[in-house]
Coordinates of N, CA, C and O and ligand atoms in Angstrom, one line a residue:
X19 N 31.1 13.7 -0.9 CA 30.6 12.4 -0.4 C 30.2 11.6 -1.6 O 29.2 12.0 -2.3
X20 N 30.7 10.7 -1.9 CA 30.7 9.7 -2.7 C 29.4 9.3 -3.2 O 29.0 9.5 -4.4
X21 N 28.8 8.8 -2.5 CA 27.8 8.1 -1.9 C 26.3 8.9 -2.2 O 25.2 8.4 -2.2
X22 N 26.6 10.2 -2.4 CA 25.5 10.6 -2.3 C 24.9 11.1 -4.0 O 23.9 11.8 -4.2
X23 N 25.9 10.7 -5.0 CA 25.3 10.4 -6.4 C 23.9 9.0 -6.5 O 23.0 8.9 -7.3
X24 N 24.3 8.3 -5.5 CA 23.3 7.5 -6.0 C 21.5 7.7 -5.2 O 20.6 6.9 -5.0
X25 N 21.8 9.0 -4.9 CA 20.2 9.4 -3.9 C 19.9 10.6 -5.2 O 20.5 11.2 -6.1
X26 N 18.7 10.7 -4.9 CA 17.9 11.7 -5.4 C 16.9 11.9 -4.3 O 16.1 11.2 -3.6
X27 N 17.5 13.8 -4.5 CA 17.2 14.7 -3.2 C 15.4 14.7 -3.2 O 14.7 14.9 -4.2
X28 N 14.9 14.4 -2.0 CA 13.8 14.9 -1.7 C 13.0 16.2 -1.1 O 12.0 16.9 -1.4
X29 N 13.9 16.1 -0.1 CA 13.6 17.5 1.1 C 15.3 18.0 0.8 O 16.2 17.2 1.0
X30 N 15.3 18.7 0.6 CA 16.4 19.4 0.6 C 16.9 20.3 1.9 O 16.0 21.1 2.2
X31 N 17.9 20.3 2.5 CA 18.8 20.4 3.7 C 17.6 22.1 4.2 O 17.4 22.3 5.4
X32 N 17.1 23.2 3.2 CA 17.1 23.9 3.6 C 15.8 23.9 4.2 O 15.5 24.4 5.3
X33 N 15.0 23.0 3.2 CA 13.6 23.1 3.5 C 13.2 22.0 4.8 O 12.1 21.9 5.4
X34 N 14.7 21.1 5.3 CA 14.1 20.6 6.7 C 13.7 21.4 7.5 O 12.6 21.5 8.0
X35 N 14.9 22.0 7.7 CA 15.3 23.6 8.3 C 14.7 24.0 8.5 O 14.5 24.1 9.7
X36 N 13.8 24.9 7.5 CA 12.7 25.5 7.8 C 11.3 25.2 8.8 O 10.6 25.8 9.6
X37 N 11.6 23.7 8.1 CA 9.7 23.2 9.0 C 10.3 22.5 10.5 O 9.7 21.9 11.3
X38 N 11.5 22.8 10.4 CA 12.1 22.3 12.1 C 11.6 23.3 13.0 O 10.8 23.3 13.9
X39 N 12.2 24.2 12.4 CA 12.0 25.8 13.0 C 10.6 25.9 13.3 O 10.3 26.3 14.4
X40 N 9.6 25.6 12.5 CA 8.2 25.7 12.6 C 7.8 24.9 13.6 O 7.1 25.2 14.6
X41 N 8.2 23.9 13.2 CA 7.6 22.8 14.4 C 8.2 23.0 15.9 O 7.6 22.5 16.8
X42 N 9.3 23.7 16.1 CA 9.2 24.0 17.1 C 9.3 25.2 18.0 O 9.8 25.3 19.2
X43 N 8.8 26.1 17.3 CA 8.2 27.2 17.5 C 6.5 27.0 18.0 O 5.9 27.6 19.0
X44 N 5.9 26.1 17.0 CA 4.2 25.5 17.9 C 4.5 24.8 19.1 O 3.7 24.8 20.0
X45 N 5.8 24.0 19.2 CA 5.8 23.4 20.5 C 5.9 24.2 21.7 O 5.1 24.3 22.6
X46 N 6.8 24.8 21.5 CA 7.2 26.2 22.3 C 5.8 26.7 22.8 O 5.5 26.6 24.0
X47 N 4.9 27.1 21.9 CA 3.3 27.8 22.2 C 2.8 26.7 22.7 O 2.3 26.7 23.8
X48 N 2.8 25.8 22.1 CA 1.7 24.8 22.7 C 2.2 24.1 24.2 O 1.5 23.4 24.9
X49 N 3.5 24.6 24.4 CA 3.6 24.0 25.9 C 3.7 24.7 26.5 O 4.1 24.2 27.5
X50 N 3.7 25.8 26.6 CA 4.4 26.9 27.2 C 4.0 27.1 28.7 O 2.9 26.8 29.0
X51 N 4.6 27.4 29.4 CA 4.8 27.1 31.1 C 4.7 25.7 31.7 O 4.4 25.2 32.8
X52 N 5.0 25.3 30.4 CA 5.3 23.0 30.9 C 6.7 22.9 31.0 O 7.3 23.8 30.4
X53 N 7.4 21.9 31.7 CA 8.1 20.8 31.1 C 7.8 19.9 30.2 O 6.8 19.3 29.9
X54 N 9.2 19.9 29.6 CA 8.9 18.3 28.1 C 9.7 17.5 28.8 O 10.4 17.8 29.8
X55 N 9.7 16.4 28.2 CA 10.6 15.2 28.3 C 10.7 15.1 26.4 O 9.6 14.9 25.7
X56 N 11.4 15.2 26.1 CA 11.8 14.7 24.4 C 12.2 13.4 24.4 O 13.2 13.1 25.1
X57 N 11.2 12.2 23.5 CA 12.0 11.1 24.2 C 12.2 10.7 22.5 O 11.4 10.4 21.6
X58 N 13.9 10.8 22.3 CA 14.0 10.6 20.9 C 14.2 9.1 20.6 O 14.7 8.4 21.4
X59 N 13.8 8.6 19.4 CA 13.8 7.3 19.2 C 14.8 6.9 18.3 O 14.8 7.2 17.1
X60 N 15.6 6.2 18.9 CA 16.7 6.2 17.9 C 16.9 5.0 17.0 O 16.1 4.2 17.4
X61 N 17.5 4.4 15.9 CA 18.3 5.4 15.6 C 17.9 6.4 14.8 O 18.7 7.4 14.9
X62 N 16.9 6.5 14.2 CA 16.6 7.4 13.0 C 16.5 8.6 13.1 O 16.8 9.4 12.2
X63 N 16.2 8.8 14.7 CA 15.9 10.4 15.0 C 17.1 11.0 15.2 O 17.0 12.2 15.2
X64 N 17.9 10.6 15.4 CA 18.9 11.2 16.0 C 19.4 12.5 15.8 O 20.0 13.1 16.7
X65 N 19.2 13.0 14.3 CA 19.9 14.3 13.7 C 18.3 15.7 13.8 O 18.2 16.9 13.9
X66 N 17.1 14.5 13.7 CA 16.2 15.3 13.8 C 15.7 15.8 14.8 O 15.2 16.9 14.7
X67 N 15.6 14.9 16.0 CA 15.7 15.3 17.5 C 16.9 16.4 17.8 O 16.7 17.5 18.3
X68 N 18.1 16.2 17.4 CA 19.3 17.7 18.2 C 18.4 18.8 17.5 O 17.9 19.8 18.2
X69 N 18.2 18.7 16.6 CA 17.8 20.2 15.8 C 16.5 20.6 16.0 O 16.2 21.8 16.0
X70 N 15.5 19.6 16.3 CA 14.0 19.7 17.0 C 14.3 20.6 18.3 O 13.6 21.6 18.6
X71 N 15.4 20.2 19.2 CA 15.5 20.1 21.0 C 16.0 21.9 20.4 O 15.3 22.8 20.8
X72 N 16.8 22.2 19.8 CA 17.4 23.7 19.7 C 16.3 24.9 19.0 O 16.3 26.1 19.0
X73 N 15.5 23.8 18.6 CA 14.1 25.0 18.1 C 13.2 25.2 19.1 O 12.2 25.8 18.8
X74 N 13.2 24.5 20.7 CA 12.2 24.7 21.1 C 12.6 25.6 22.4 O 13.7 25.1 22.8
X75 N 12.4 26.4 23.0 CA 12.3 27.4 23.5 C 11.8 27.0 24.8 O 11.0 27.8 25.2
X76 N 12.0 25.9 25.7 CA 11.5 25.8 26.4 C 12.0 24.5 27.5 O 12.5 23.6 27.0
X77 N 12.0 24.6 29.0 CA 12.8 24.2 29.8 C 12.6 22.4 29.3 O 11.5 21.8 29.1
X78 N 13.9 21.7 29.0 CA 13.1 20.2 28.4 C 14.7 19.3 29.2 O 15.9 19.6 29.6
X79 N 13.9 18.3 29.0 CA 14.7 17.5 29.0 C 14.7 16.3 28.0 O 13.6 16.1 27.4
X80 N 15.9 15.2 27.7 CA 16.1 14.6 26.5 C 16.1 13.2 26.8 O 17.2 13.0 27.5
X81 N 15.4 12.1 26.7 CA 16.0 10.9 26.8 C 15.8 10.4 25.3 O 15.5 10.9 24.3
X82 N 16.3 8.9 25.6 CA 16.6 8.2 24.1 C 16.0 6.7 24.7 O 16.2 5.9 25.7
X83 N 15.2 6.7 23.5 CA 15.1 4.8 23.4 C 15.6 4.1 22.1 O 15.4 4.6 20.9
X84 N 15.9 3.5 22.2 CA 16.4 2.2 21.1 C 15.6 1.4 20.8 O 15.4 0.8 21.8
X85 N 14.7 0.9 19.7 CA 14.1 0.5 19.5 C 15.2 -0.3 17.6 O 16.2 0.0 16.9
X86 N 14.3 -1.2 17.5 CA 14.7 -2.1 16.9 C 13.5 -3.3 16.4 O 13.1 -4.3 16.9
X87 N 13.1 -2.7 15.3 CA 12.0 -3.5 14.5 C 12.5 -4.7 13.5 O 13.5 -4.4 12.8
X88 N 12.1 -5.6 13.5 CA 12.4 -7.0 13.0 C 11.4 -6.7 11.9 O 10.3 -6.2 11.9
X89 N 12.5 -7.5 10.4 CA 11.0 -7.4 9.5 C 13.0 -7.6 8.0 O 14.1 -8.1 8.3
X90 N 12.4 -6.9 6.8 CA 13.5 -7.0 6.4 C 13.9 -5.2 6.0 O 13.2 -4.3 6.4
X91 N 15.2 -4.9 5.1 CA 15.8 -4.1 5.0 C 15.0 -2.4 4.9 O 15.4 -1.3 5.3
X92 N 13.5 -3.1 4.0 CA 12.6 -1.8 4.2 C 11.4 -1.9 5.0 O 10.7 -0.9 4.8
X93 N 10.9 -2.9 5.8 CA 9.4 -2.8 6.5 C 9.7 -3.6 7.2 O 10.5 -4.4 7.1
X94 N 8.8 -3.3 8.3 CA 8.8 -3.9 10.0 C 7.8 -5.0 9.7 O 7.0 -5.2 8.8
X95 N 8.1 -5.7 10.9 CA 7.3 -7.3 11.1 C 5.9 -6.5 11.8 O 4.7 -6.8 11.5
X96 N 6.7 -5.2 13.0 CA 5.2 -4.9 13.8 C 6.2 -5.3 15.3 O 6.1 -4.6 16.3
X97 N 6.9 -6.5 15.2 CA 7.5 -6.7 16.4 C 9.1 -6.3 17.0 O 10.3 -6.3 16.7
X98 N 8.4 -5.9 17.7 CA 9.2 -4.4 18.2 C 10.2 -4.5 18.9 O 9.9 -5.6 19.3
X99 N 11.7 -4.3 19.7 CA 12.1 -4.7 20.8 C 12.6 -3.3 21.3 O 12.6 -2.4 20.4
X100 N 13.1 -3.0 22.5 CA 13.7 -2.0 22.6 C 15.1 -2.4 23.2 O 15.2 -3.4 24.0
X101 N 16.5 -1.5 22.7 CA 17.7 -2.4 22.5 C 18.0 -1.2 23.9 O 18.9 -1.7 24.7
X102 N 17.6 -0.2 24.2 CA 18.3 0.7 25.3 C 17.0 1.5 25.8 O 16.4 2.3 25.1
X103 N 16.6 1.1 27.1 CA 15.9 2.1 27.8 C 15.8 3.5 28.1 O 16.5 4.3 27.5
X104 N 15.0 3.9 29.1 CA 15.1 5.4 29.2 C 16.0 5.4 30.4 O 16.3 4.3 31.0
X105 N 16.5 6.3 30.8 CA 17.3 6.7 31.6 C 16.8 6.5 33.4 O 17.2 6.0 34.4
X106 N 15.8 7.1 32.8 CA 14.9 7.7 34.1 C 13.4 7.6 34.3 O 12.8 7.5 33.3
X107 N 12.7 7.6 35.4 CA 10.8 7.2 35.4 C 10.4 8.3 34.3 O 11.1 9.3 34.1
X108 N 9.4 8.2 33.9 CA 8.9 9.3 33.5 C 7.3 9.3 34.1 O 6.5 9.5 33.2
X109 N 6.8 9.2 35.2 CA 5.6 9.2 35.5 C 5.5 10.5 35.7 O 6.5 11.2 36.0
X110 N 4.0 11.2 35.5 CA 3.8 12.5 35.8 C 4.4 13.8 34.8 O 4.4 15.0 35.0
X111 N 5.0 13.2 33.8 CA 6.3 14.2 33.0 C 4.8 13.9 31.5 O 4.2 12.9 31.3
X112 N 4.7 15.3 30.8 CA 4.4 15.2 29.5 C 5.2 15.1 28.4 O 5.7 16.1 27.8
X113 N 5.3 13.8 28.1 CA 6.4 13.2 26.7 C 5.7 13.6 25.3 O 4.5 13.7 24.9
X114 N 6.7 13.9 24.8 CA 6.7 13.9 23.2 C 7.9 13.2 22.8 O 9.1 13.4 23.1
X115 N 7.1 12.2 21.8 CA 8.1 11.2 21.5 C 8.5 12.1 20.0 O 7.7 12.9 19.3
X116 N 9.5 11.8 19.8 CA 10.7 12.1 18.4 C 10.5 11.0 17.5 O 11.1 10.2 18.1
X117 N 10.0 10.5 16.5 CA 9.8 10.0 15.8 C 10.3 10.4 14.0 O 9.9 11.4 13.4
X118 N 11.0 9.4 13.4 CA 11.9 9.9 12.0 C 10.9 10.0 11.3 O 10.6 11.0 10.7
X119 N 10.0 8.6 11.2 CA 9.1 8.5 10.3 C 7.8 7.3 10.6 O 8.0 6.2 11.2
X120 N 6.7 7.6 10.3 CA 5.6 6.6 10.7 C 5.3 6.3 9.4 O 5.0 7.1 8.5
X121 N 5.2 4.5 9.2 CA 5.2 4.0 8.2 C 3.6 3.4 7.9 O 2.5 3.7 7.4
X122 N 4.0 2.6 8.4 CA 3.0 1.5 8.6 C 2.2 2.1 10.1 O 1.0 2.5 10.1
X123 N 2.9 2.1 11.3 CA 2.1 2.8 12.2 C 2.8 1.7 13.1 O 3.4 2.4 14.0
X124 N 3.1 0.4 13.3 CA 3.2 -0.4 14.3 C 4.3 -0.1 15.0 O 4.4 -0.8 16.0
X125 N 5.2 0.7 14.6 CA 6.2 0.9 15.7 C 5.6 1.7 16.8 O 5.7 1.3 18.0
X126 N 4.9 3.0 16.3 CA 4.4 4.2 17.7 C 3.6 3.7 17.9 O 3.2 4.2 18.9
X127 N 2.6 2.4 17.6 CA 1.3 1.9 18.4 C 2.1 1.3 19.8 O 1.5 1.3 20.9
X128 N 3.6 0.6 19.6 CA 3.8 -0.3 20.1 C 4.0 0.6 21.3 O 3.4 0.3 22.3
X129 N 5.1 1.8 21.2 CA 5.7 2.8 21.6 C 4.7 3.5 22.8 O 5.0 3.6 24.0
X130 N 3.6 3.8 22.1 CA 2.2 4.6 23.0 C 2.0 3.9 24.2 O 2.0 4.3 25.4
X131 N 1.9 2.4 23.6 CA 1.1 1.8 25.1 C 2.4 1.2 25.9 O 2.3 0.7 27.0
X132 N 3.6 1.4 25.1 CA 4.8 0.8 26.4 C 5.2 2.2 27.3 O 5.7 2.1 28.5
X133 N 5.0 3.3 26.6 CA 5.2 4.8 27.5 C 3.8 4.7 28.7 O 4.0 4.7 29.9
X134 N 2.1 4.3 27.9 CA 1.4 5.0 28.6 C 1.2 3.9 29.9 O 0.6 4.2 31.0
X135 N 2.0 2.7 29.7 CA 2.3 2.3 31.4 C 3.4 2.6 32.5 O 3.8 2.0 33.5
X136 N 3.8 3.9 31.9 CA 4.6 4.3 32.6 C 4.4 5.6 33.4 O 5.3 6.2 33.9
X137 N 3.2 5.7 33.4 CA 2.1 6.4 34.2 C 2.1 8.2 33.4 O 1.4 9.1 33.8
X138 N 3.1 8.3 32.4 CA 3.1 9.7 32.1 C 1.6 10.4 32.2 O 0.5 9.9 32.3
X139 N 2.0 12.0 32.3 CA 0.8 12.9 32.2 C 0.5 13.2 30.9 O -0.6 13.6 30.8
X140 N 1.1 13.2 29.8 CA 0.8 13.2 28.4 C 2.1 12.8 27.8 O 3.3 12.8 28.1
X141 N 1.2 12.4 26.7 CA 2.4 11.9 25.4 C 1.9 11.8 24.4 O 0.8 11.3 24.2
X142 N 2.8 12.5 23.4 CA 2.1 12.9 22.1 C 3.3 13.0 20.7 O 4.5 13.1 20.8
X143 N 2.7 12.8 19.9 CA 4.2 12.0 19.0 C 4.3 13.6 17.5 O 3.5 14.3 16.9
X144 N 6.3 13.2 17.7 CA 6.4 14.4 16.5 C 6.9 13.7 15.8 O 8.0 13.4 16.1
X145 N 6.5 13.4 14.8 CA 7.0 13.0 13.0 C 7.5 13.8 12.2 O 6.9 14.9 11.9
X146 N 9.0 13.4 11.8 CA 9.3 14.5 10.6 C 8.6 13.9 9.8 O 7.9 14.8 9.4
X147 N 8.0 12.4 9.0 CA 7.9 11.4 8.1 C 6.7 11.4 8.1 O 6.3 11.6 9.3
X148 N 5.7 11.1 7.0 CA 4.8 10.2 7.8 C 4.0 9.5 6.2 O 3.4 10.3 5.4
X149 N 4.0 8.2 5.9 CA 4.1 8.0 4.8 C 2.2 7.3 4.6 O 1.8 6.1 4.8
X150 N 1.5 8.3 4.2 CA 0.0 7.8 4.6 C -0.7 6.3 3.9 O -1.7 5.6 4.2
X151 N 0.2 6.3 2.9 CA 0.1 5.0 2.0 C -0.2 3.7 2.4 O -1.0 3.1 1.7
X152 N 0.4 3.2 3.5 CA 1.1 2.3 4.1 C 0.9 2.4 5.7 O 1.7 1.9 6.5
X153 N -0.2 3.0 6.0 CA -1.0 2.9 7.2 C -1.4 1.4 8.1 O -2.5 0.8 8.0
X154 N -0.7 1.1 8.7 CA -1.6 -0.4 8.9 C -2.7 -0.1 10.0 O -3.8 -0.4 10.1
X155 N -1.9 0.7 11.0 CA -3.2 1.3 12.2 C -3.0 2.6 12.6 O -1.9 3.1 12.4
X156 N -3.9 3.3 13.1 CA -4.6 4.9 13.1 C -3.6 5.2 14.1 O -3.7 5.0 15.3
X157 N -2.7 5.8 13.5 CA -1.7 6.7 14.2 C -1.6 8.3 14.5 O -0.8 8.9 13.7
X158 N -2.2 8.9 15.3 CA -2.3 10.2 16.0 C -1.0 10.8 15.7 O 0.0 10.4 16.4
X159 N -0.7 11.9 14.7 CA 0.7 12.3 15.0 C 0.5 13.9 15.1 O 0.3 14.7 14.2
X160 N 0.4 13.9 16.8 CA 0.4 15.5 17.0 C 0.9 16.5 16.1 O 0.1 17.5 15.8
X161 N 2.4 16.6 15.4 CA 3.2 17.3 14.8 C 3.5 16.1 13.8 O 3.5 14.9 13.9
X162 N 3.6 17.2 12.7 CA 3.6 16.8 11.7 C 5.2 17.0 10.6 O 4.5 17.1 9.6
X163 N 6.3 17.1 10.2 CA 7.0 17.6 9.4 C 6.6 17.9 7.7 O 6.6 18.9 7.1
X164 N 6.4 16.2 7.2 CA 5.9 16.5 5.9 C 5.2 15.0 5.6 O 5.8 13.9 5.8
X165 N 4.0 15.1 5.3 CA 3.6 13.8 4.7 C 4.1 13.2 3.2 O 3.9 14.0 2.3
X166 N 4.9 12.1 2.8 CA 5.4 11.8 1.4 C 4.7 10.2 1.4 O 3.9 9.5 2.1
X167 N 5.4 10.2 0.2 CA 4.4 9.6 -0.7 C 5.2 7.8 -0.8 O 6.4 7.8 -0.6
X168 N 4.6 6.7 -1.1 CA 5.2 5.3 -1.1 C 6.5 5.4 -1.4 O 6.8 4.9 -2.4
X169 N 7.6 5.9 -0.6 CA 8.7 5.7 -1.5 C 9.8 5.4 -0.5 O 9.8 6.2 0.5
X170 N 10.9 4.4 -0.5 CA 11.5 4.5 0.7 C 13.0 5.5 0.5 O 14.0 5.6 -0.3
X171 N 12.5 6.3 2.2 CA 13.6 7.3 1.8 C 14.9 7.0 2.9 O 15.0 6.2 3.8
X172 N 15.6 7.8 2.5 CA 17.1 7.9 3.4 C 17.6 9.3 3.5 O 17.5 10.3 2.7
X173 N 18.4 9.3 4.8 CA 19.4 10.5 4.7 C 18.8 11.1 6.4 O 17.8 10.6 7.0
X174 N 19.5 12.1 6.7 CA 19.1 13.0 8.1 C 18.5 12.1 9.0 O 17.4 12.3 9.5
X175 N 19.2 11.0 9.2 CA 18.7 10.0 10.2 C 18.5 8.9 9.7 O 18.8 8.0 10.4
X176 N 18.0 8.7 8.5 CA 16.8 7.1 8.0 C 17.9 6.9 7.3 O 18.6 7.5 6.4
X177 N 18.0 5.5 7.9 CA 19.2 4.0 6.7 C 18.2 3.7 5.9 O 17.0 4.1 5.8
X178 N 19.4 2.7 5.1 CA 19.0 1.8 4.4 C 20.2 0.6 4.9 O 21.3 0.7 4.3
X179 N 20.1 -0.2 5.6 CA 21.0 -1.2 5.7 C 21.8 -0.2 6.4 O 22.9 0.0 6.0
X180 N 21.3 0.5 7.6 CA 22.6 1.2 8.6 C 23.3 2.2 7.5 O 24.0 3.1 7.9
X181 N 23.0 2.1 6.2 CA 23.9 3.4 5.3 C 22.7 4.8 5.1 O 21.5 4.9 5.0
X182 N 23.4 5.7 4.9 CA 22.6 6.8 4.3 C 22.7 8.5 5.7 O 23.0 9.7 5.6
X183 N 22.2 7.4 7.0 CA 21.8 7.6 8.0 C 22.7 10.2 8.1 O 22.3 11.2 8.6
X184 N 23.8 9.7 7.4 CA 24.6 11.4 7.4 C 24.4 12.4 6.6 O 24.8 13.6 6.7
X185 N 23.6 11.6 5.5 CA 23.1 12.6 4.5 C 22.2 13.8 5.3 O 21.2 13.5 5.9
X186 N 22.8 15.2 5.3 CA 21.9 16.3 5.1 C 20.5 16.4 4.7 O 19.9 17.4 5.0
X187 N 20.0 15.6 4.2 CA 19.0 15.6 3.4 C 17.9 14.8 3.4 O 17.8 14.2 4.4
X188 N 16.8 14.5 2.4 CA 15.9 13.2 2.9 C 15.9 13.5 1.0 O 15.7 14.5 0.2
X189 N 16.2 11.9 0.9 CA 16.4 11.4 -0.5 C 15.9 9.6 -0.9 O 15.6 8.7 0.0
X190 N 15.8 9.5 -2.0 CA 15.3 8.8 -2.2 C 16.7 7.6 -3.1 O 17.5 8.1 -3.9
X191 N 16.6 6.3 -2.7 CA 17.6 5.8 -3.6 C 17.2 5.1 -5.0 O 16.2 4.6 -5.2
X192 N 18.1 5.1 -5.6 CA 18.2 5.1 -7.1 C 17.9 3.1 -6.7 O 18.6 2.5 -5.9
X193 N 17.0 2.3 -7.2 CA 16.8 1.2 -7.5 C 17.8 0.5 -7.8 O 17.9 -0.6 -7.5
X194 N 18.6 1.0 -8.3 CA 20.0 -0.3 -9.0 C 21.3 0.1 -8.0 O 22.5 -0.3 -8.0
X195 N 20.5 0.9 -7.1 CA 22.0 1.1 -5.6 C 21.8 0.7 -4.5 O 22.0 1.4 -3.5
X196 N 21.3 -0.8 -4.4 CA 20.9 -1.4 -3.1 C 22.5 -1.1 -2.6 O 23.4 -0.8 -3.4
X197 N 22.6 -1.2 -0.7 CA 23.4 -1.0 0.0 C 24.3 -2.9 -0.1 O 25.3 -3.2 0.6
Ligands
IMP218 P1 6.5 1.5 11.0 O1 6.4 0.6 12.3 O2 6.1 0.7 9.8 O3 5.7 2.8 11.1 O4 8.0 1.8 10.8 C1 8.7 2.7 11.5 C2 10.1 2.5 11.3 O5 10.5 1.8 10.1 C3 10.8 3.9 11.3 O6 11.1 4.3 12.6 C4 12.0 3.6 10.4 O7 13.1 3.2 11.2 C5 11.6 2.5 9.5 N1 11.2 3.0 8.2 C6 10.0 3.1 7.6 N2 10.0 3.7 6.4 C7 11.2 4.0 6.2 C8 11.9 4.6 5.1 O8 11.3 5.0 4.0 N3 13.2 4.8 5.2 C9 14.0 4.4 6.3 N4 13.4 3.8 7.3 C10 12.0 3.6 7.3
MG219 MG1 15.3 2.3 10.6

């Protein structure tokens, strides 16, 4: 793949792997004789949610929301839209949202309170990402994958300008390789 000289590897393909497995092996325990609802957020989650949903050991089901943050190529405005709904009600169901990465925070603030009128019995958020730097508000992230540091990354879900998103991996782009 062409394309992937101009990234420098951060998480490398094996070490996602590993802490997928982890993280959802505690979900497994920590829900154990529940239903889930996985409600993955796309697009970013998309490669991290299938491989999250196959580590968890437990009767689930999957929906998808589309979300769509205005702002420019690397940071959100805060204002949120959602481009595709959930399938189905989720009142009474304990959600755990799929989340790639929490940046700033204003996407899952927005996310929390648009799920918790939807009368769920719990909802609690899994981050592969979570970049503490750049906190704008106090974001609860039940699960955790890996906290990193100011840097904008790509690959296993996360663009840059819709590119990147197939990389294996979570990497970082080279400054002189805008998309
Ligand atoms: P927040 O609202 O600032 O927490 O931003 C969350 C969203 O911004 C994520 O769901 C990503 O889609 C996007 N985002 C934030 N940081 C990065 C990054 O480093 N790479 C790719 N996308 C990012
Ligand atoms: Mg994005």
């Amino acid at each position: 793949m062409q394309h992937r000289g101009e990234i420098e590897t951060l998480i490398d393909a094996t070490e996602l792997a590993a802490r997928v497995r982890a993280l959802g092996a505690q979900i497994t325990q920590d829900y154990a004789g529940r239903e889930l609802v996985l409600v993955c957020v796309l697009k970013g989650s998309f490669l991290f949610c299938a491989d999250l949903a196959r580590a968890i050991d437990l009767p689930l089901a999957i929906e998808f929301l589309g979300l769509k943050s205005y702002g420019d190529a690397q940071s959100t405005s805060g204002v949120v839209q959602i481009t595709s709904d959930l399938t189905r009600p989720v009142a009474g169901k304990d959600l755990l949202i799929v989340e790639d990465i929490v940046d700033t925070g204003l996407t899952m603030a927005y996310m929390r309170k648009n799920l918790a009128t939807r009368g769920p019995s719990s909802v609690k958020l899994c981050a592969l990402l979570h970049k503490p730097a750049r906190a704008r508000v106090d974001t609860p992230i039940d699960y955790l994958g890996f906290e990193i540091q100011d840097v904008f990354v790509v690959g296993y879900g996360l663009d840059w300008g819709e590119r990147y998103r197939n990389l294996p991996f979570v990497g970082v782009v080279r400054q002189d390789a805008a998309p």
